[in-house]
Coordinates of C-alpha atoms in Angstrom, one line a residue:
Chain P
X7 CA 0.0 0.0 0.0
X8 CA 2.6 2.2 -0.3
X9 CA 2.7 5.9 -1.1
X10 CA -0.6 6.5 0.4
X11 CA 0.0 5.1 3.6
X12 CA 2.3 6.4 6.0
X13 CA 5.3 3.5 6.5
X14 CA 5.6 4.1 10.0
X15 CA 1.7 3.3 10.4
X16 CA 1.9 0.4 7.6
X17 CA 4.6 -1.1 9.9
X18 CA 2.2 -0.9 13.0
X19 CA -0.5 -2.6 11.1
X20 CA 1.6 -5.0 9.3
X21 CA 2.6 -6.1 13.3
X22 CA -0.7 -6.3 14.0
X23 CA -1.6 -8.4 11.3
X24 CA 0.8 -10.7 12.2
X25 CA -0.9 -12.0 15.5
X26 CA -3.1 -14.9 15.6
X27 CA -6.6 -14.1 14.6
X28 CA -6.1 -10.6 13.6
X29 CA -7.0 -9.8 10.0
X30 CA -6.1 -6.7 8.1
X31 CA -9.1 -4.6 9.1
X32 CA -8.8 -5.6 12.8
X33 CA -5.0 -4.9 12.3
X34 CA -6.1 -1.2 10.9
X35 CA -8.1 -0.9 13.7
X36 CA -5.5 -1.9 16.7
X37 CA -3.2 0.5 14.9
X38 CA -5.1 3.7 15.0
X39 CA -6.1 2.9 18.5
X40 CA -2.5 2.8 19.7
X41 CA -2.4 6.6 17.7
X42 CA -4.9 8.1 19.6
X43 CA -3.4 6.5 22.7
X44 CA -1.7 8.8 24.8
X45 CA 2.2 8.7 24.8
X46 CA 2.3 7.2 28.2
X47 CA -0.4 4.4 27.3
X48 CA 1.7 3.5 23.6
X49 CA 5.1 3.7 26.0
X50 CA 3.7 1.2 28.5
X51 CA 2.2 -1.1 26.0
X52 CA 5.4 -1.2 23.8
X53 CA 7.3 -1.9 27.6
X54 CA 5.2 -4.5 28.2
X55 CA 5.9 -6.7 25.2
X56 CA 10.0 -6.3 25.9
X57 CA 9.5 -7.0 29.6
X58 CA 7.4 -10.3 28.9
X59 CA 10.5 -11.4 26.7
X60 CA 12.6 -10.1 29.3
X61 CA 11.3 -11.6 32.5
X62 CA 9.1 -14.3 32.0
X63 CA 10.7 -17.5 32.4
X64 CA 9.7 -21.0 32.8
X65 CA 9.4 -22.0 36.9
X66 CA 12.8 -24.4 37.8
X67 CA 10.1 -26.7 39.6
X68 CA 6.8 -26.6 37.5
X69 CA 8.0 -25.5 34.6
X70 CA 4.5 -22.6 34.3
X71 CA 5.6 -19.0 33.3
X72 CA 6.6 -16.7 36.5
X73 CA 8.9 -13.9 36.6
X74 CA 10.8 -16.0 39.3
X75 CA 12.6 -18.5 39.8
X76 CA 10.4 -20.7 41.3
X77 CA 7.0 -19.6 41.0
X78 CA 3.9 -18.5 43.8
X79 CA 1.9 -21.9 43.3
X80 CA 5.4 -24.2 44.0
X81 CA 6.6 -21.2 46.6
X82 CA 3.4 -21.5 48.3
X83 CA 3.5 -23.8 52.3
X84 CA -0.5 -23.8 51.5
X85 CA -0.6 -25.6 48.4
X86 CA 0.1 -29.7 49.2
X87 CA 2.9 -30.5 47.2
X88 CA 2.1 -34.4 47.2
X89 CA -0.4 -33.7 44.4
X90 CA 0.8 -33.2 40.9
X91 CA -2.0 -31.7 38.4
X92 CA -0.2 -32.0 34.4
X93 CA -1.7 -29.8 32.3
X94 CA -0.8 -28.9 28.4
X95 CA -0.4 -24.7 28.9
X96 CA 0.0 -22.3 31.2
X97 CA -3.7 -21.1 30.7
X98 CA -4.7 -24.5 31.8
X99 CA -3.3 -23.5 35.4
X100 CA -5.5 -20.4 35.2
X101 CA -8.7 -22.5 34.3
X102 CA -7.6 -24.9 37.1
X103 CA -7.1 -22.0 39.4
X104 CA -10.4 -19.9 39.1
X105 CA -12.5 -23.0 39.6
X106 CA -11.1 -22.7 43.3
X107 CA -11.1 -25.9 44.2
X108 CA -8.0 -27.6 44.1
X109 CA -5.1 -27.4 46.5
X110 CA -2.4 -29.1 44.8
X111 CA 0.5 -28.0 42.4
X112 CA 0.9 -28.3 38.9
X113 CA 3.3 -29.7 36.0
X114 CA 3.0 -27.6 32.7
X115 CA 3.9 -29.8 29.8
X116 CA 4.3 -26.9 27.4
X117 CA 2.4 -29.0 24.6
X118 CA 1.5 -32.3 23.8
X119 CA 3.7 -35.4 21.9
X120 CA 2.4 -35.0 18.4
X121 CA 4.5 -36.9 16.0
X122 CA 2.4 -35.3 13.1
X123 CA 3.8 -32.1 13.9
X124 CA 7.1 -33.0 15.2
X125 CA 7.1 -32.8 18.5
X126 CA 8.2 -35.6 20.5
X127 CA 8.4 -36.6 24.1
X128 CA 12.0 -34.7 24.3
X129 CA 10.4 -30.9 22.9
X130 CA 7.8 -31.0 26.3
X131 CA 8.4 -30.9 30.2
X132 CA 7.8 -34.2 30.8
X133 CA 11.8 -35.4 32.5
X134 CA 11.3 -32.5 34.6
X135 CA 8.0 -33.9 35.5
X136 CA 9.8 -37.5 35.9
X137 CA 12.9 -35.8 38.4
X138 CA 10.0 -34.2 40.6
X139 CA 8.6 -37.7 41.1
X140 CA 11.7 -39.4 41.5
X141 CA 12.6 -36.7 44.1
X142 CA 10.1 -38.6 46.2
X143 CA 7.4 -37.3 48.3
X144 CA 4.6 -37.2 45.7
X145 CA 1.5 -39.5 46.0
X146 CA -0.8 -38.8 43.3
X147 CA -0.3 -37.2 39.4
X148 CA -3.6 -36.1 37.7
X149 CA -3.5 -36.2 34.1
X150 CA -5.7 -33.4 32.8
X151 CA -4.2 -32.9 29.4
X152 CA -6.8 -32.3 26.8
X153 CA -10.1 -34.6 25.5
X154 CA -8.1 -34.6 22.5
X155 CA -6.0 -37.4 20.7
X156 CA -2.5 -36.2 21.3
X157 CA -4.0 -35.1 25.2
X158 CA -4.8 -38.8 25.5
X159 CA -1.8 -40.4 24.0
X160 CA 0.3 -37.9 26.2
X161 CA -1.3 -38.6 29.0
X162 CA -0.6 -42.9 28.4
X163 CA 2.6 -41.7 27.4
X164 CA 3.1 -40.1 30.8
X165 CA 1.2 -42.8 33.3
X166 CA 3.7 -45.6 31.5
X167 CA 7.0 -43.9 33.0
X168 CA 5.3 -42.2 36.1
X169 CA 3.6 -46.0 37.0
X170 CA 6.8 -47.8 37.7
X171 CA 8.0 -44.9 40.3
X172 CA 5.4 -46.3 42.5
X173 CA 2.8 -43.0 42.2
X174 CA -0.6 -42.9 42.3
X175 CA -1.6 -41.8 38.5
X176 CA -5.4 -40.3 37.4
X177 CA -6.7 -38.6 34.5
X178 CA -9.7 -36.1 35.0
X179 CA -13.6 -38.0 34.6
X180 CA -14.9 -38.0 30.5
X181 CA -19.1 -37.4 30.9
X182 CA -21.7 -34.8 30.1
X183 CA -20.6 -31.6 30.3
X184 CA -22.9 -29.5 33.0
X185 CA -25.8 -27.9 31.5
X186 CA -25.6 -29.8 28.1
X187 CA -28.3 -31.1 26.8
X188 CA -27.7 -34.9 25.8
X189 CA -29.1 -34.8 22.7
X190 CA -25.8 -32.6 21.3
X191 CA -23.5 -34.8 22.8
X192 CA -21.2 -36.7 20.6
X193 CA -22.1 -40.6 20.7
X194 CA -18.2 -41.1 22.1
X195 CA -18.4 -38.6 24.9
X196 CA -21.9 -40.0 25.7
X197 CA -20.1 -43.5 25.6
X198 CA -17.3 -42.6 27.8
X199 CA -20.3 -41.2 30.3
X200 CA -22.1 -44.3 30.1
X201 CA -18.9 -45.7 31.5
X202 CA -18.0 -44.1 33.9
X203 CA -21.4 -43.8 35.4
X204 CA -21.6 -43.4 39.1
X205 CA -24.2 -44.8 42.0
X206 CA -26.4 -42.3 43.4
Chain O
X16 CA -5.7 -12.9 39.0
X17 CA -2.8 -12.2 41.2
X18 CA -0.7 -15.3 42.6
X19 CA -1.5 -17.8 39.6
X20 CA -0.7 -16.1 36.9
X21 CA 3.1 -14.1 36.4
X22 CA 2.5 -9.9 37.1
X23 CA 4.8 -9.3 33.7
X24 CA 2.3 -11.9 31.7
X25 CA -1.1 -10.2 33.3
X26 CA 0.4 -7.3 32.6
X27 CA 1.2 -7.8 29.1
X28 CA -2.6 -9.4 29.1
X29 CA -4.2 -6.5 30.0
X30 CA -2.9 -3.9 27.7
X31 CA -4.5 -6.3 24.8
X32 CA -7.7 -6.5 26.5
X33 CA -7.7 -2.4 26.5
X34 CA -7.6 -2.7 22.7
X35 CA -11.1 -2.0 21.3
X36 CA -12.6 -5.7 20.5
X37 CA -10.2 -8.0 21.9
X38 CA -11.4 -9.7 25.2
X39 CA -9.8 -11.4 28.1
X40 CA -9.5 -14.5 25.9
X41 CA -8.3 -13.3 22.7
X42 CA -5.6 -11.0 25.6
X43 CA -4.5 -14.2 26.7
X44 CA -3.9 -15.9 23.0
X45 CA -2.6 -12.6 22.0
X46 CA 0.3 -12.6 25.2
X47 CA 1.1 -16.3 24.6
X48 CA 2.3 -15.3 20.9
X49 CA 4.1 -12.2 21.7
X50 CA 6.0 -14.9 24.6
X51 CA 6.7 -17.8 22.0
X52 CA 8.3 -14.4 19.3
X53 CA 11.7 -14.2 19.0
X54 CA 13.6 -11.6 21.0
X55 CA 14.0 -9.8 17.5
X56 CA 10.4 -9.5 16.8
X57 CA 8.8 -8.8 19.9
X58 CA 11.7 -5.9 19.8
X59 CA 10.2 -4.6 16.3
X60 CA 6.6 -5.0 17.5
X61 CA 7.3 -2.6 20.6
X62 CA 9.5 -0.6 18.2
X63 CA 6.6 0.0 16.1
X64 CA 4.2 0.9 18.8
X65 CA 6.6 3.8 19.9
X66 CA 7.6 4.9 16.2
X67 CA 3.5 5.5 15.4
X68 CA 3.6 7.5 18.3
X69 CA 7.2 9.4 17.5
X70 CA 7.1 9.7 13.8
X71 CA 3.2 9.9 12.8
X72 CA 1.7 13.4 12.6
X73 CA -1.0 15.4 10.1
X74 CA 0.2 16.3 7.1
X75 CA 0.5 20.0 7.1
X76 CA -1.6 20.4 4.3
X77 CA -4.4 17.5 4.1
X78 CA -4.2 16.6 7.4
X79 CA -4.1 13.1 6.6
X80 CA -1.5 10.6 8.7
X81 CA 2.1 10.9 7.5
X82 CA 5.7 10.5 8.5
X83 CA 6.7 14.0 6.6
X84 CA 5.6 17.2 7.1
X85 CA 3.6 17.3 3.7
X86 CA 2.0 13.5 2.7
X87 CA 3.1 11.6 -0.6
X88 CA -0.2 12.3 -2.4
X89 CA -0.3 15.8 -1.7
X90 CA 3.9 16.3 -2.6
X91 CA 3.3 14.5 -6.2
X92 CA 2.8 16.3 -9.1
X93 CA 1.3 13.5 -10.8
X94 CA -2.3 14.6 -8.6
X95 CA -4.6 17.1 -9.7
X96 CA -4.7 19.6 -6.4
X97 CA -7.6 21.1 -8.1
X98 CA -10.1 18.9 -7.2
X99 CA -10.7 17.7 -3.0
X100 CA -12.0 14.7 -1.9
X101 CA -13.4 15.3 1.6
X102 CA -13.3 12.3 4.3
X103 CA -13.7 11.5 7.9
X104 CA -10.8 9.4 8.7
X105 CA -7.1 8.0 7.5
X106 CA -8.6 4.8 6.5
X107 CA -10.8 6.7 3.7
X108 CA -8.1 7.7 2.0
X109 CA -6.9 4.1 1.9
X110 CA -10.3 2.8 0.5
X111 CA -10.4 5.2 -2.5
X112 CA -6.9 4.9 -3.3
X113 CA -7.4 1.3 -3.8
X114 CA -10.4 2.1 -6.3
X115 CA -7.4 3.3 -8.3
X116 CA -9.3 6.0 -10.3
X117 CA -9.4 9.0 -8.5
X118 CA -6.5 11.3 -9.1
X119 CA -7.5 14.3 -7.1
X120 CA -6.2 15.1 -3.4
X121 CA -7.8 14.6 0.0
X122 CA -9.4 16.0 3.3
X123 CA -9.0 14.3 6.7
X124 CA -11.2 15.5 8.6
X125 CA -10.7 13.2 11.2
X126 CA -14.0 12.9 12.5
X127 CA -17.5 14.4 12.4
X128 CA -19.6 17.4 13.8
X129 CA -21.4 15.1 16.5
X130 CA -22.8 17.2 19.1
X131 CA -24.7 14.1 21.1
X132 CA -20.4 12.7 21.2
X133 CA -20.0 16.7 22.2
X134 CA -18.0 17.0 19.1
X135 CA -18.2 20.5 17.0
X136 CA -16.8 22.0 14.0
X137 CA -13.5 23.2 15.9
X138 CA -12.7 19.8 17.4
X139 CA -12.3 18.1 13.1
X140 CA -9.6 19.5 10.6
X141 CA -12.8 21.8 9.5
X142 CA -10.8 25.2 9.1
X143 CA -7.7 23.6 7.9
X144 CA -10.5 22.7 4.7
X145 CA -11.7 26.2 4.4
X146 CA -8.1 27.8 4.4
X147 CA -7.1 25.5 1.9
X148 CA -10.4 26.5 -1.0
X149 CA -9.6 30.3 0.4
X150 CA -6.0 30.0 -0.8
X151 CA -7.9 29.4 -4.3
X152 CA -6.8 27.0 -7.1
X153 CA -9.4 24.8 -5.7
X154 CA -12.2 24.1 -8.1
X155 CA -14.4 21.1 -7.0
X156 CA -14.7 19.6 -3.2
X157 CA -16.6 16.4 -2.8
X158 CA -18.0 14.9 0.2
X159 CA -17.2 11.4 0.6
X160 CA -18.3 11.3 4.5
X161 CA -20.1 8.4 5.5
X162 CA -23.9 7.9 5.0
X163 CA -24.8 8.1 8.5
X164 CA -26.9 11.0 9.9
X165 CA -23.2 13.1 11.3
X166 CA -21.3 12.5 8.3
X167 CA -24.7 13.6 6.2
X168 CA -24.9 16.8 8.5
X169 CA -21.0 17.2 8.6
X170 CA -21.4 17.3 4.4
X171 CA -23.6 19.9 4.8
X172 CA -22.3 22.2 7.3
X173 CA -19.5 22.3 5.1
X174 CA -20.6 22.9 1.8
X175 CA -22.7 26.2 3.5
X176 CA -18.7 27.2 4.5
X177 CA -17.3 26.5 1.3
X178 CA -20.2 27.4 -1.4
X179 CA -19.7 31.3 -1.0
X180 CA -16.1 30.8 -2.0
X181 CA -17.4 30.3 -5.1
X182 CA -16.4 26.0 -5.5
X183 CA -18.3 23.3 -6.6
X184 CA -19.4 20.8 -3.8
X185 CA -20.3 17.2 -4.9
X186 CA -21.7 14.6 -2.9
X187 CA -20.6 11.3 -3.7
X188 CA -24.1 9.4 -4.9
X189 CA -26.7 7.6 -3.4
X190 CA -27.8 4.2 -4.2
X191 CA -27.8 0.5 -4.3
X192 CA -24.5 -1.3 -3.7
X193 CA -23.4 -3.3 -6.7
X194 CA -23.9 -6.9 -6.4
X195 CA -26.4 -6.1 -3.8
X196 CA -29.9 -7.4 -4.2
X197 CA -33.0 -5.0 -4.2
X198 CA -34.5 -7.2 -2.0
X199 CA -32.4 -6.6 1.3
X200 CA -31.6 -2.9 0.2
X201 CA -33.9 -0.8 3.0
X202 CA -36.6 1.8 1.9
X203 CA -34.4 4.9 2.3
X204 CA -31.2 3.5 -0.1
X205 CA -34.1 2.7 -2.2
X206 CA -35.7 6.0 -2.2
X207 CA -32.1 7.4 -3.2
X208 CA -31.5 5.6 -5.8
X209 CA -34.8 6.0 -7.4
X210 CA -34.2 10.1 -7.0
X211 CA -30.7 9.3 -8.5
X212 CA -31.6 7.0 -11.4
X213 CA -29.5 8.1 -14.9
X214 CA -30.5 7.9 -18.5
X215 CA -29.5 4.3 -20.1

């Protein structure tokens, strides 16, 4: 578009564009939003992009994002450290987190083994996961990788080396989600809750 | 979300949600991909933010965004400064250079006369306009604002400012979108285009 479009602007947009799920009108959009920001707002927003390069790191016991070395959750003398919750991403922690509930810590994987796209057992956290279970002192590991196939297979993946350390090794229920109507469920998920039907 | 999620990531999630249509989801997926950039890019990405902000300013004469002092379109010789397209915003000028048929200069107004949004003539690039037809040479100004009711009113105000100066104001035409079918056009288009309806 050039000569009737400043470059400094087409730069700005062209950024924009680049990010996942931004198209070029959402990109033109962003762009003249950060020029009618004021300078203070446009110089904390561009600081914020070089400080989460900067200081966000992986935690040396969990492996989830922090900007220390070991993070709050693994810091934490309220969270029991006996339970192990593996989870693909660093959102999944914050899904976990919000529903309040649970006490334990957490093992990010960073992915899941996907041989289609390349990624093996090596590319994800999982021998940092094995040392923290070797370590000792760790009854129970809950698998809650994705419903997916790669979440499964990971998670099989996972139990067979965790197993043999002598830990206790469960993967979050399949049913019903709550509030769906049965008739929309898929004939495996409605399967895997016939299964795993409870007594009332 | 404090203690599960890293203050540098939050933060970084929270100047994307401020960006007009991106919610706390979209944030999140947003941050993720500015972490998994390479140094070098997430560098140029903040780079750009700041540069809109340094480098960006009206051009002197049609007010539209630029990096010099006097835009591209408005420096070439190759445009006929004769004639004035009039619109609201930067991203006008874009649309009807990539019609590729209009050889004239532009307006930026950069807004319009909306006194509900307590926005009057003073507060647009409305006497930058005038000076320029004063300073003659100027034979046609057309109205390209948008069909809403300000940009309508906006047209109007403006063409009472600029008529006694003795130019021609045009208003770009009414009518049914091409490829659009009759059916889903709404009574008012339809009443427009019947008024506007040419000789075959």
């Amino acid at each position: 578009m050039a000569g009737f479009q400043a470059p400094t602007l087409a730069r700005l947009i062209d950024q924009f564009n680049r990010l996942p799920g931004i198209g070029a009108k959402s990109a033109q959009r962003l762009a003249y939003h950060v020029l009618n920001m004021s300078a203070e707002e446009a110089a904390e927003f561009s600081q914020a992009i070089l400080d989460a390069h900067d200081k966000i790191r992986k935690c040396e016991c969990c492996c989830n994002l922090t900007d220390d070395k070991i993070c709050p959750i693994c810091r934490s003398t309220k969270r029991d450290a006996s339970t192990i919750c593996v989870v693909e991403e660093p959102k999944d922690v914050v899904a976990f987190e919000k529903m309040q509930e649970y006490s334990g810590v957490y093992h990010v994987l960073h992915g899941v083994i996907s041989p289609l796209n390349g990624v093996g057992p090596d590319q994800i956290c999982i021998k940092e996961l094995v040392k923290r279970v070797s370590d000792g002192n760790v009854s129970e590991v809950i698998m809650a990788t994705n419903a997916t196939a790669e979440g499964e297979t990971t998670a099989i993946y996972i139990s067979r080396l965790l197993k043999p350390l002598g830990v206790k090794v469960t993967r979050l229920a399949y049913g019903i989600p709550v509030g769906a109507d049965l008739e929309y469920a898929d004939e495996v998920t409605l399967a895997r809750a016939f299964e795993g039907r409870n007594e009332l």
